[in-house]
Coordinates of C-alpha atoms in Angstrom, one line a residue:
Chain P
M20 CA -4.5 -57.8 -8.5
G21 CA -4.9 -54.1 -9.0
K22 CA -8.6 -54.2 -8.5
S23 CA -8.4 -56.0 -5.2
R24 CA -5.9 -53.5 -4.0
K25 CA -8.1 -50.7 -4.9
I26 CA -11.0 -52.2 -2.9
K27 CA -8.7 -52.7 0.1
V28 CA -7.6 -49.1 0.0
Q29 CA -11.2 -48.0 -0.3
R30 CA -12.2 -50.1 2.7
Q31 CA -9.3 -48.7 4.7
N32 CA -10.5 -45.2 3.9
Y33 CA -14.0 -46.1 5.0
A34 CA -12.8 -47.6 8.2
C35 CA -10.7 -44.6 8.9
S36 CA -13.3 -42.0 8.3
S37 CA -14.9 -42.0 11.7
R38 CA -11.5 -42.1 13.3
Q39 CA -10.4 -39.3 10.9
I40 CA -13.3 -37.2 12.0
W41 CA -12.3 -37.7 15.6
R42 CA -8.7 -36.9 14.8
Y43 CA -9.9 -33.5 13.4
R44 CA -12.4 -32.9 16.1
W45 CA -10.9 -29.5 17.1
L46 CA -11.1 -28.2 13.6
Y47 CA -14.8 -29.1 13.6
V48 CA -15.2 -27.3 16.9
M49 CA -13.6 -24.3 15.3
L50 CA -16.1 -24.5 12.5
I51 CA -19.2 -24.6 14.8
P52 CA -19.6 -20.8 15.1
V53 CA -18.9 -20.4 11.4
I54 CA -21.6 -22.9 10.5
A55 CA -24.0 -21.3 12.9
F56 CA -23.4 -18.0 11.4
Y57 CA -24.0 -19.2 7.9
I58 CA -27.2 -21.2 8.8
I59 CA -28.7 -18.3 10.7
F60 CA -27.8 -15.3 8.6
K61 CA -27.5 -16.8 5.1
Y62 CA -29.4 -20.1 4.8
V63 CA -32.4 -19.2 6.9
P64 CA -33.0 -16.0 4.7
M65 CA -32.7 -18.3 1.7
Y66 CA -35.6 -20.2 3.1
G67 CA -37.2 -16.9 3.7
V68 CA -37.4 -16.3 -0.1
T69 CA -40.4 -18.6 -0.1
I70 CA -42.5 -15.5 0.9
A71 CA -42.1 -14.5 -2.7
F72 CA -44.5 -17.4 -3.4
K73 CA -46.7 -16.7 -0.4
D74 CA -49.4 -14.4 0.6
Y75 CA -47.2 -13.2 3.4
N76 CA -49.0 -12.3 6.6
M77 CA -46.8 -10.6 9.2
F78 CA -48.8 -12.2 12.1
K79 CA -48.7 -15.7 10.8
G80 CA -45.0 -15.6 9.9
V81 CA -43.1 -17.1 7.0
F82 CA -44.0 -20.8 7.7
A83 CA -47.8 -20.4 8.2
S84 CA -48.6 -17.9 5.5
P85 CA -50.5 -19.5 2.7
W86 CA -48.9 -20.4 -0.6
C87 CA -50.0 -18.4 -3.6
G88 CA -47.9 -19.8 -6.5
F89 CA -46.5 -17.2 -9.0
K90 CA -49.2 -14.6 -8.2
V91 CA -46.6 -12.1 -6.8
F92 CA -44.3 -12.6 -9.8
E93 CA -47.2 -12.0 -12.3
K94 CA -48.0 -8.8 -10.5
I95 CA -44.3 -7.7 -10.6
F96 CA -43.7 -8.5 -14.2
K97 CA -46.7 -6.3 -15.1
S98 CA -45.3 -3.4 -13.2
S99 CA -43.6 -0.8 -15.4
N100 CA -41.5 0.5 -12.4
F101 CA -40.0 -2.9 -12.1
W102 CA -38.9 -3.0 -15.7
L103 CA -37.6 0.5 -15.4
S104 CA -35.4 -0.5 -12.5
V105 CA -34.1 -3.5 -14.5
R106 CA -33.3 -1.3 -17.5
N107 CA -31.6 1.3 -15.3
T108 CA -29.5 -1.3 -13.6
L109 CA -28.3 -2.7 -16.9
Y110 CA -27.8 0.7 -18.4
L111 CA -25.8 2.2 -15.6
N112 CA -23.7 -0.9 -15.2
L113 CA -22.9 -1.2 -18.9
L114 CA -22.0 2.4 -19.1
T115 CA -19.8 2.3 -16.0
L116 CA -18.1 -0.9 -17.3
A117 CA -17.5 0.6 -20.8
V118 CA -15.7 3.6 -19.3
S119 CA -13.9 2.1 -16.3
F120 CA -12.8 -1.2 -17.8
P121 CA -10.5 0.1 -20.5
L122 CA -9.4 3.0 -18.4
T123 CA -8.3 0.8 -15.6
I124 CA -6.1 -1.2 -17.9
I125 CA -4.7 1.9 -19.5
V126 CA -3.8 3.4 -16.1
A127 CA -2.2 0.1 -15.0
L128 CA -0.1 0.1 -18.2
M129 CA 1.0 3.6 -17.6
L130 CA 1.9 3.0 -14.0
N131 CA 3.9 0.0 -15.2
E132 CA 6.0 2.2 -17.4
V133 CA 7.0 4.4 -14.6
R134 CA 10.7 3.9 -13.7
M135 CA 10.9 6.3 -10.8
L136 CA 10.0 4.1 -8.0
K137 CA 9.2 6.8 -5.5
F138 CA 6.9 8.6 -8.0
K139 CA 5.2 5.3 -8.7
K140 CA 4.6 4.5 -5.1
I141 CA 3.1 7.9 -4.3
T142 CA 0.9 7.9 -7.4
Q143 CA -0.4 4.5 -6.5
S144 CA -1.2 5.4 -2.9
I145 CA -3.1 8.4 -4.1
L146 CA -5.0 6.5 -6.8
Y147 CA -6.1 3.8 -4.3
L148 CA -7.3 6.3 -1.7
P149 CA -10.8 7.1 -3.0
H150 CA -11.7 3.4 -2.7
F151 CA -11.5 3.7 1.0
V152 CA -13.9 6.5 1.3
S153 CA -17.6 5.8 2.0
W154 CA -20.3 6.5 -0.6
V155 CA -21.9 9.0 1.8
V156 CA -18.7 11.0 1.7
V157 CA -18.4 10.7 -2.1
A158 CA -22.0 11.9 -2.5
G159 CA -21.3 14.8 -0.1
I160 CA -18.2 15.8 -2.1
A161 CA -20.1 15.4 -5.4
T162 CA -22.8 17.7 -4.1
N163 CA -20.2 20.3 -3.1
L164 CA -18.5 20.1 -6.5
F165 CA -21.5 19.7 -8.9
S166 CA -24.4 21.4 -7.2
Q167 CA -26.1 23.9 -9.4
Q168 CA -26.3 26.4 -6.6
G169 CA -22.8 27.2 -5.3
G170 CA -21.1 24.0 -6.6
T171 CA -17.4 24.6 -7.2
I172 CA -17.4 23.4 -10.8
N173 CA -20.4 25.6 -11.7
N174 CA -18.9 28.5 -9.9
L175 CA -15.8 28.1 -12.0
L176 CA -17.9 27.8 -15.2
N177 CA -19.9 30.9 -14.3
S178 CA -16.7 32.8 -13.7
I179 CA -15.6 32.2 -17.2
G180 CA -19.0 33.0 -18.6
I181 CA -20.5 29.5 -19.1
P182 CA -23.9 28.9 -17.6
S183 CA -24.4 26.3 -14.8
I184 CA -24.7 22.7 -15.7
P185 CA -27.4 20.6 -13.9
F186 CA -25.0 17.8 -13.0
L187 CA -27.3 16.3 -10.4
S188 CA -30.8 17.2 -11.5
H189 CA -30.9 16.6 -15.2
Q190 CA -31.1 12.9 -16.3
G191 CA -28.4 12.9 -18.9
W192 CA -25.9 14.9 -16.7
W193 CA -26.8 12.8 -13.7
V194 CA -25.7 9.7 -15.5
F195 CA -22.5 11.4 -16.4
T196 CA -21.9 12.4 -12.8
Y197 CA -22.8 8.9 -11.6
V198 CA -20.3 7.2 -13.9
L199 CA -17.6 9.8 -13.0
C200 CA -18.0 9.2 -9.3
N201 CA -17.8 5.5 -9.8
V202 CA -14.7 5.8 -12.0
W203 CA -13.1 8.2 -9.5
K204 CA -13.7 5.9 -6.6
D205 CA -12.5 2.6 -8.0
I206 CA -10.3 3.0 -11.0
G207 CA -7.0 3.1 -9.0
W208 CA -8.1 0.2 -6.9
G209 CA -8.9 -1.8 -10.1
T210 CA -5.3 -1.4 -11.3
I211 CA -3.8 -3.5 -8.5
I212 CA -4.7 -6.8 -10.2
Y213 CA -3.3 -5.7 -13.6
L214 CA -0.2 -4.4 -12.0
A215 CA 0.2 -7.8 -10.3
A216 CA -0.2 -9.5 -13.7
L217 CA 2.3 -7.1 -15.3
T218 CA 5.0 -7.9 -12.9
G219 CA 4.6 -11.5 -13.9
V220 CA 5.6 -10.8 -17.5
D221 CA 8.9 -12.3 -18.4
E222 CA 11.5 -9.5 -18.8
S223 CA 13.5 -11.5 -21.3
L224 CA 10.7 -11.3 -23.8
Y225 CA 11.0 -7.5 -23.8
E226 CA 14.8 -7.7 -24.2
A227 CA 14.5 -10.1 -27.1
A228 CA 11.9 -7.9 -28.8
Y229 CA 14.0 -4.8 -28.2
L230 CA 17.0 -6.4 -29.9
D231 CA 14.8 -7.4 -32.8
G232 CA 14.0 -3.7 -33.2
A233 CA 10.4 -3.7 -31.9
T234 CA 9.1 -0.3 -31.0
K235 CA 7.6 0.4 -27.6
F236 CA 4.1 0.2 -29.1
Q237 CA 4.8 -3.1 -30.8
R238 CA 6.2 -4.5 -27.5
L239 CA 2.9 -3.4 -25.8
L240 CA 0.8 -5.0 -28.5
Y241 CA 2.6 -8.3 -29.0
I242 CA 4.0 -9.0 -25.5
T243 CA 2.3 -7.1 -22.7
L244 CA -1.3 -7.4 -23.8
P245 CA -1.1 -11.1 -24.7
C246 CA 0.6 -11.9 -21.4
I247 CA -2.1 -10.2 -19.3
K248 CA -5.0 -11.4 -21.5
P249 CA -6.1 -14.1 -19.1
V250 CA -6.5 -11.6 -16.3
I251 CA -8.3 -9.2 -18.6
V252 CA -10.7 -11.9 -19.7
T253 CA -11.3 -13.0 -16.1
M254 CA -12.0 -9.5 -14.9
L255 CA -14.3 -8.8 -17.8
I256 CA -16.3 -12.0 -17.2
L257 CA -16.5 -11.2 -13.5
S258 CA -17.8 -7.7 -14.3
V259 CA -20.3 -9.0 -16.8
S260 CA -21.6 -11.5 -14.3
K261 CA -22.4 -8.7 -12.0
M262 CA -24.5 -6.8 -14.6
M263 CA -27.7 -7.2 -12.8
T264 CA -26.3 -5.9 -9.5
I265 CA -25.7 -2.4 -8.4
G266 CA -24.9 -1.8 -4.8
L267 CA -27.6 0.6 -3.6
D268 CA -25.2 3.1 -2.0
A269 CA -24.3 5.0 -5.1
P270 CA -27.8 5.4 -6.7
L271 CA -29.5 5.9 -3.4
L272 CA -27.1 8.6 -2.3
L273 CA -26.5 10.4 -5.6
G274 CA -30.1 10.1 -6.7
N275 CA -32.9 12.5 -6.0
S276 CA -36.5 12.8 -7.0
K277 CA -35.7 14.8 -10.2
V278 CA -33.7 11.9 -11.7
M279 CA -35.6 9.0 -10.1
S280 CA -36.6 7.6 -13.5
I281 CA -32.9 6.9 -14.3
S282 CA -31.4 6.5 -10.8
E283 CA -33.9 3.9 -9.6
V284 CA -32.1 0.5 -9.9
I285 CA -33.2 -2.9 -8.7
S286 CA -31.6 -2.7 -5.3
T287 CA -33.1 0.7 -4.5
Y288 CA -36.4 -0.4 -5.8
V289 CA -36.3 -3.5 -3.5
Y290 CA -35.5 -1.2 -0.6
R291 CA -38.2 1.3 -1.4
I292 CA -41.1 -1.2 -1.8
G293 CA -39.8 -3.6 0.9
I294 CA -38.7 -1.4 3.7
E295 CA -40.5 1.9 3.0
R296 CA -43.8 0.4 1.9
A297 CA -43.5 -2.9 3.7
K298 CA -44.5 -5.0 0.7
Y299 CA -42.4 -7.9 1.8
S300 CA -43.5 -10.5 -0.8
D301 CA -43.1 -8.2 -3.8
S302 CA -39.8 -7.0 -2.7
T303 CA -38.5 -10.5 -2.0
A304 CA -39.7 -11.7 -5.4
I305 CA -37.8 -8.9 -7.1
G306 CA -34.7 -9.8 -5.2
L307 CA -35.1 -13.5 -6.1
F308 CA -35.6 -12.6 -9.7
Q309 CA -32.3 -10.6 -9.6
S310 CA -30.4 -13.5 -7.9
V311 CA -31.6 -16.1 -10.4
V312 CA -30.8 -13.9 -13.4
N313 CA -27.3 -13.3 -11.8
I314 CA -26.7 -17.0 -11.5
I315 CA -27.8 -17.7 -15.1
I316 CA -25.5 -14.9 -16.4
L317 CA -22.6 -16.2 -14.2
F318 CA -23.1 -19.7 -15.5
F319 CA -23.0 -18.6 -19.1
A320 CA -20.1 -16.4 -18.5
D321 CA -18.2 -19.2 -16.9
R322 CA -19.0 -21.5 -19.9
F323 CA -17.9 -18.8 -22.3
A324 CA -14.6 -18.4 -20.4
K325 CA -13.9 -22.1 -20.6
L326 CA -14.9 -22.1 -24.3
I327 CA -12.3 -19.6 -25.2
G328 CA -9.7 -21.5 -23.2
E329 CA -9.5 -19.4 -20.1
E330 CA -9.9 -20.6 -16.5
G331 CA -13.5 -20.5 -15.3
I332 CA -14.6 -18.4 -12.5
I333 CA -16.9 -20.7 -10.6
Chain S
M20 CA 11.9 10.2 -15.6
T21 CA 12.9 7.6 -18.1
V22 CA 16.3 8.5 -19.2
K23 CA 17.8 7.1 -22.3
I24 CA 21.5 7.1 -22.6
I25 CA 22.5 7.8 -26.2
N26 CA 26.2 8.2 -26.9
G27 CA 26.8 8.8 -23.3
V28 CA 24.4 11.7 -23.1
K29 CA 21.3 11.4 -20.9
K30 CA 18.1 12.2 -22.8
I31 CA 14.6 12.5 -21.6
T32 CA 12.2 11.1 -24.1
A33 CA 9.1 12.9 -25.1
G34 CA 7.0 9.8 -24.4
S35 CA 8.0 9.7 -20.8
V36 CA 7.2 13.4 -20.4
I37 CA 3.7 12.8 -21.6
L38 CA 3.4 9.7 -19.4
Y39 CA 4.4 11.6 -16.3
A40 CA 2.2 14.5 -17.2
I41 CA -0.9 12.3 -17.6
L42 CA -0.2 10.6 -14.3
I43 CA 0.2 13.9 -12.5
V44 CA -3.1 15.0 -13.9
L45 CA -4.7 11.8 -12.7
V46 CA -3.3 12.2 -9.2
F47 CA -4.6 15.7 -9.2
V48 CA -8.1 14.6 -10.2
C49 CA -8.0 12.0 -7.4
L50 CA -6.9 14.4 -4.8
Y51 CA -8.8 17.5 -5.8
P52 CA -12.2 16.5 -4.3
F53 CA -10.5 16.1 -0.9
L54 CA -8.8 19.4 -1.2
N55 CA -12.1 21.0 -2.1
V56 CA -13.6 19.6 1.1
L57 CA -10.7 20.9 3.2
A58 CA -10.9 24.3 1.5
Y59 CA -14.6 24.7 2.2
S60 CA -14.4 23.4 5.7
L61 CA -11.7 25.9 6.6
S62 CA -13.2 28.9 4.9
G63 CA -15.3 31.7 6.2
Y64 CA -19.1 31.7 5.8
N65 CA -19.2 34.6 3.4
S66 CA -16.5 33.4 1.1
V67 CA -18.2 30.1 0.7
L68 CA -21.5 31.8 -0.1
S69 CA -20.0 34.1 -2.6
G70 CA -18.5 31.1 -4.4
K71 CA -14.9 32.2 -4.1
V72 CA -13.5 29.0 -2.6
T73 CA -12.0 26.5 -5.1
F74 CA -8.5 25.3 -4.2
Y75 CA -7.5 26.8 -0.8
P76 CA -9.4 28.2 2.2
I77 CA -10.4 31.9 2.1
D78 CA -10.7 33.7 5.4
F79 CA -9.1 30.7 7.1
N80 CA -10.8 29.7 10.3
L81 CA -11.7 26.7 12.4
D82 CA -15.3 27.7 13.3
A83 CA -16.9 24.9 11.4
Y84 CA -14.8 22.3 13.2
K85 CA -15.4 24.0 16.5
E86 CA -19.1 23.9 15.9
I87 CA -19.2 20.3 14.6
L88 CA -17.1 19.0 17.4
G89 CA -19.3 20.9 19.9
K90 CA -22.3 18.9 18.8
K91 CA -23.2 16.0 21.2
Q92 CA -24.8 14.0 18.3
I93 CA -21.5 13.8 16.5
W94 CA -19.8 12.4 19.5
F95 CA -22.5 9.9 20.1
S96 CA -22.3 8.8 16.5
M97 CA -18.5 8.7 16.7
R98 CA -18.8 6.5 19.8
T99 CA -21.3 4.1 18.1
T100 CA -19.2 3.8 15.0
V101 CA -16.0 3.2 16.9
L102 CA -17.8 0.5 19.0
V103 CA -19.3 -1.2 16.0
T104 CA -15.9 -1.0 14.1
L105 CA -14.0 -2.5 17.0
M106 CA -16.5 -5.2 17.9
G107 CA -17.3 -6.0 14.3
T108 CA -13.6 -6.2 13.2
A109 CA -12.8 -8.5 16.2
L110 CA -15.8 -10.8 15.5
S111 CA -15.1 -10.8 11.7
L112 CA -11.4 -11.6 12.1
A113 CA -12.1 -14.3 14.6
L114 CA -14.7 -16.1 12.5
T115 CA -12.8 -15.6 9.3
I116 CA -9.6 -17.0 10.8
L117 CA -11.4 -20.0 12.2
A118 CA -13.2 -20.8 9.0
A119 CA -10.1 -20.2 6.9
Y120 CA -7.8 -22.2 9.1
A121 CA -10.1 -25.2 9.4
L122 CA -10.9 -25.3 5.8
S123 CA -7.3 -24.8 4.6
R124 CA -6.4 -28.3 5.9
K125 CA -6.4 -30.5 2.9
K126 CA -7.3 -33.7 4.7
L127 CA -10.2 -32.5 6.7
P128 CA -13.2 -34.7 5.9
G129 CA -16.1 -32.6 4.6
K130 CA -13.9 -29.7 3.8
K131 CA -15.3 -29.4 0.3
L132 CA -18.9 -29.4 1.5
F133 CA -18.3 -26.6 4.0
S134 CA -16.3 -24.5 1.6
G135 CA -19.0 -25.0 -1.0
L136 CA -21.8 -23.9 1.3
I137 CA -19.8 -20.8 2.1
L138 CA -19.0 -20.0 -1.5
F139 CA -22.6 -20.5 -2.6
T140 CA -23.7 -17.6 -0.5
M141 CA -21.6 -15.4 -2.8
Y142 CA -23.8 -16.2 -5.7
F143 CA -27.2 -16.6 -4.1
S144 CA -28.7 -15.0 -1.1
G145 CA -32.0 -14.5 0.5
G146 CA -31.9 -10.8 -0.2
M147 CA -32.8 -7.8 1.8
I148 CA -36.2 -8.6 3.2
P149 CA -35.7 -12.2 4.4
T150 CA -32.5 -11.1 6.1
F151 CA -34.3 -8.1 7.6
M152 CA -36.9 -10.5 9.0
V153 CA -34.3 -12.8 10.5
V154 CA -32.6 -9.8 12.2
K155 CA -35.9 -8.7 13.5
G156 CA -36.8 -12.2 14.6
L157 CA -33.6 -12.4 16.6
N158 CA -34.4 -9.1 18.4
L159 CA -31.4 -7.5 16.9
Y160 CA -33.4 -4.7 15.4
D161 CA -32.4 -1.3 16.7
T162 CA -29.4 -2.7 18.4
L163 CA -25.7 -2.2 17.5
G164 CA -25.4 -6.0 17.1
A165 CA -27.5 -5.7 13.9
L166 CA -24.7 -3.6 12.4
F167 CA -22.0 -6.3 12.6
I168 CA -23.3 -9.7 13.5
P169 CA -25.3 -10.5 10.3
Q170 CA -22.4 -9.5 8.1
A171 CA -19.6 -10.9 10.2
I172 CA -17.9 -13.0 7.5
N173 CA -17.0 -11.7 4.0
V174 CA -16.6 -14.6 1.6
F175 CA -13.9 -12.8 -0.4
N176 CA -11.8 -12.2 2.8
F177 CA -12.3 -15.8 3.7
I178 CA -10.9 -16.9 0.4
V179 CA -7.9 -14.7 0.7
M180 CA -7.2 -15.9 4.2
R181 CA -7.6 -19.6 3.3
T182 CA -5.3 -19.2 0.3
F183 CA -2.7 -17.6 2.6
F184 CA -3.0 -20.4 5.2
R185 CA -2.7 -23.1 2.4
E186 CA 0.6 -21.6 1.3
L187 CA 2.2 -21.9 4.7
P188 CA 4.5 -25.0 4.7
E189 CA 2.5 -28.0 5.9
S190 CA 5.5 -29.5 7.7
L191 CA 5.3 -26.8 10.3
E192 CA 1.9 -27.9 11.5
E193 CA 2.8 -31.6 11.2
A194 CA 5.9 -31.2 13.3
A195 CA 3.9 -29.4 16.0
L196 CA 1.2 -32.0 15.9
I197 CA 3.7 -34.8 16.2
D198 CA 5.2 -33.0 19.2
G199 CA 1.8 -33.3 20.8
A200 CA 0.3 -29.9 20.2
S201 CA -3.4 -29.7 19.6
E202 CA -4.9 -28.0 16.5
V203 CA -5.8 -25.1 18.7
Q204 CA -2.3 -24.7 19.9
V205 CA -1.0 -24.9 16.3
L206 CA -3.3 -22.1 15.2
F207 CA -2.4 -19.8 18.1
R208 CA 1.3 -20.6 18.5
I209 CA 2.4 -21.2 14.9
I210 CA -0.1 -20.1 12.3
L211 CA -1.2 -16.7 13.7
P212 CA 2.3 -15.3 14.4
L213 CA 3.2 -16.1 10.8
S214 CA 0.1 -14.4 9.5
L215 CA 0.2 -11.0 11.0
A216 CA 0.5 -9.2 7.7
I217 CA -2.6 -10.9 6.2
I218 CA -4.5 -10.4 9.5
A219 CA -3.6 -6.7 9.4
T220 CA -4.9 -6.5 5.8
M221 CA -8.1 -8.3 6.5
G222 CA -8.5 -6.2 9.7
L223 CA -8.2 -3.1 7.6
F224 CA -10.7 -4.3 5.1
Y225 CA -13.3 -5.2 7.7
A226 CA -12.6 -2.0 9.8
V227 CA -13.0 0.3 6.8
G228 CA -16.1 -1.6 5.8
Y229 CA -17.7 -1.1 9.2
W230 CA -16.6 2.4 9.4
N231 CA -18.0 3.3 6.0
S232 CA -21.2 1.3 6.1
Y233 CA -24.3 3.3 6.4
F234 CA -27.0 1.1 4.8
D235 CA -27.1 -1.4 7.6
A236 CA -27.7 1.4 10.0
L237 CA -30.4 2.8 7.7
L238 CA -32.1 -0.6 7.7
Y239 CA -31.7 -1.7 11.3
I240 CA -31.4 1.5 13.4
Q241 CA -34.4 3.5 14.4
N242 CA -33.3 5.4 17.4
P243 CA -31.4 8.6 16.2
D244 CA -29.2 8.3 19.3
K245 CA -27.8 5.1 17.9
Y246 CA -27.0 6.6 14.4
T247 CA -23.6 5.7 13.1
L248 CA -21.3 8.4 11.8
Q249 CA -22.1 7.7 8.2
L250 CA -25.8 7.7 8.8
R251 CA -25.5 10.9 10.8
L252 CA -23.5 12.4 8.0
R253 CA -26.1 11.4 5.4
S254 CA -28.9 13.0 7.4
L255 CA -26.8 16.2 7.9
L256 CA -25.8 16.4 4.2
F257 CA -29.0 15.4 2.5
G258 CA -31.7 16.0 5.1
E259 CA -33.6 13.3 6.9
E260 CA -36.0 12.6 4.0
L261 CA -34.5 10.6 1.2
N262 CA -36.8 11.6 -1.5
N263 CA -36.7 15.2 -0.4
A264 CA -34.8 16.7 -3.3
G265 CA -35.4 20.2 -2.2
G266 CA -33.5 19.8 1.1
G267 CA -31.3 17.2 -0.6
L268 CA -28.8 17.4 -3.3
E269 CA -29.7 20.7 -4.7
G270 CA -29.9 22.3 -1.3
G271 CA -32.6 24.8 -2.3
G272 CA -34.9 26.5 0.1
T273 CA -33.6 26.9 3.6
R274 CA -30.0 26.1 4.2
V275 CA -30.0 24.3 7.5
M276 CA -26.3 23.9 7.6
T277 CA -23.7 26.0 5.9
Q278 CA -21.6 24.3 3.3
S279 CA -18.4 24.7 5.4
L280 CA -20.1 22.9 8.3
K281 CA -21.2 20.0 6.0
M282 CA -17.7 19.7 4.6
A283 CA -16.2 19.8 8.1
T284 CA -18.4 16.8 9.0
V285 CA -17.2 15.0 5.9
A286 CA -13.6 15.7 6.9
V287 CA -14.2 14.5 10.4
S288 CA -15.7 11.3 9.3
T289 CA -12.9 10.6 6.8
I290 CA -9.8 11.6 8.7
P291 CA -9.6 8.4 10.8
I292 CA -9.3 6.3 7.6
L293 CA -6.7 8.7 6.1
I294 CA -4.7 8.2 9.3
V295 CA -4.5 4.4 9.2
Y296 CA -4.4 4.1 5.4
P297 CA -0.7 4.8 4.7
W298 CA 0.5 2.4 7.5
L299 CA -1.4 -0.5 6.0
Q300 CA -1.0 0.1 2.4
K301 CA 1.9 -2.2 1.8
Y302 CA -0.1 -5.1 3.3
F303 CA -3.3 -4.7 1.5
V304 CA -1.9 -4.7 -2.0
K305 CA -0.4 -8.1 -1.3
G306 CA -3.7 -9.2 0.1
V307 CA -5.7 -8.2 -2.9
M308 CA -3.4 -9.9 -5.3
L309 CA -3.4 -13.0 -3.3
G310 CA -7.2 -13.0 -3.3
S311 CA -7.8 -12.1 -6.8
V312 CA -5.2 -14.3 -8.4
K313 CA -6.2 -17.4 -6.5
G314 CA -9.8 -16.8 -5.8

């Protein structure tokens, strides 16, 4: 009985489907430009990655160039500059994450404690602001502040008798400046998500704990943090899954030839050999390597999230 | 300040004093770089050179602004950037709304497939060179179109928008459809008027993105007359040559532009964002939360 009914329903669905498609025809019409966009600008380039496996010849085009297997990859994996860019990418990302991740949560927790609404609003507005400024501007400001010749910070240091610090031209100091600029730009913005999670914490929990004599710190430790743990884990996994990617704005604009051995990351390397030296196959192969590693990390991060009982991210 | 009332006497706790103090320091750290730019741009040439400027302008004058606004190039770049921002934001919003509205309908056959194909592009892409080749192949190279058409839809914004549409009560649409309205009419007459806040947010995100982007212009624009504001700014701040450290970050050798002139350019390219920012702030916070919680 139940089975035959199921079949009937299925058949009905099937019979309906072409009529259903007709019923939603206007929605499909709306999707046409969107689909066209994705095919042309996203999926055709995905086909284009085949030039990583080809002896790409500009005059023959992507299709007609002869295949060459993994020759390009072999060449790249032997290149020390490539591994340097991989190392720098991981290093700069890890360092930025290690500083900005806890700091973002701490700032969010502090903002959440503020009871004066007006003060809170103004503080938030100002903290979000740097996120909306371009990296060109950030790099310009950074030069003005940190330059060894006439930079404001060094002027101040000199005036109290401390010699200038090579913030932008010494490798170690450059990393410091790089992380600082990143933290400055996005720490406030990062608090939004935690503040949202914090408003979701049940007030009655605090009241109960207060009556039980819990101190402020205990309330933070046993109520607030466990309540926002899912968000923390999700954000951490998302950040980890982006480990192999650095947008090229920051390293390209803050970097210079003196710190190249630390500022060259995968994306800037792809740009330099691809666009500046027109080695299309090599550059594409590196980009592909990066994408594939990203997907592998993402997959494992997602598995890990589910393993510890959090929602996945894919 | 957090005020505790103990035995009817208001008392400010030490903890809250520390809290507010730290936050005020943070606010200062966030703001100071901007103040620094303003101070430099409004100071006299000699005061800047002698390193006296730190917090406020010395020998206040508007010479740098006069000079920068007297340059034709800046106005060309401004025009290009405004054009790209307007056209780009319009195209992006249109495409994002279409995609999000169509794919927010639960019963649309094939919805999962289309959404999946869109989301997949977030994790995997052809990368810089293949995309560059497509743009070249379409004859978009060295045209303004290259600056907004290839990046018209942002997947994150699409997700936020779709989530928003999904949360509108379905009965609204159904009622309109039963009354004989078409899907297109439903979108324009019912959905869009209810979504102005989210549209404003997404519009801001796209507009800021186009305003701030310099890398697409670096990739796709050859003719200096078509430089966008950010690209112009980069070449003014760091010199044309990217690897040229001498004329670049350390600014050694000949100083082509004075520091106040550079900072005035930074200010000019940032002020438009600072003007729209406060008006849209209350919207974008909601938008971000919507996207990040549900995405």
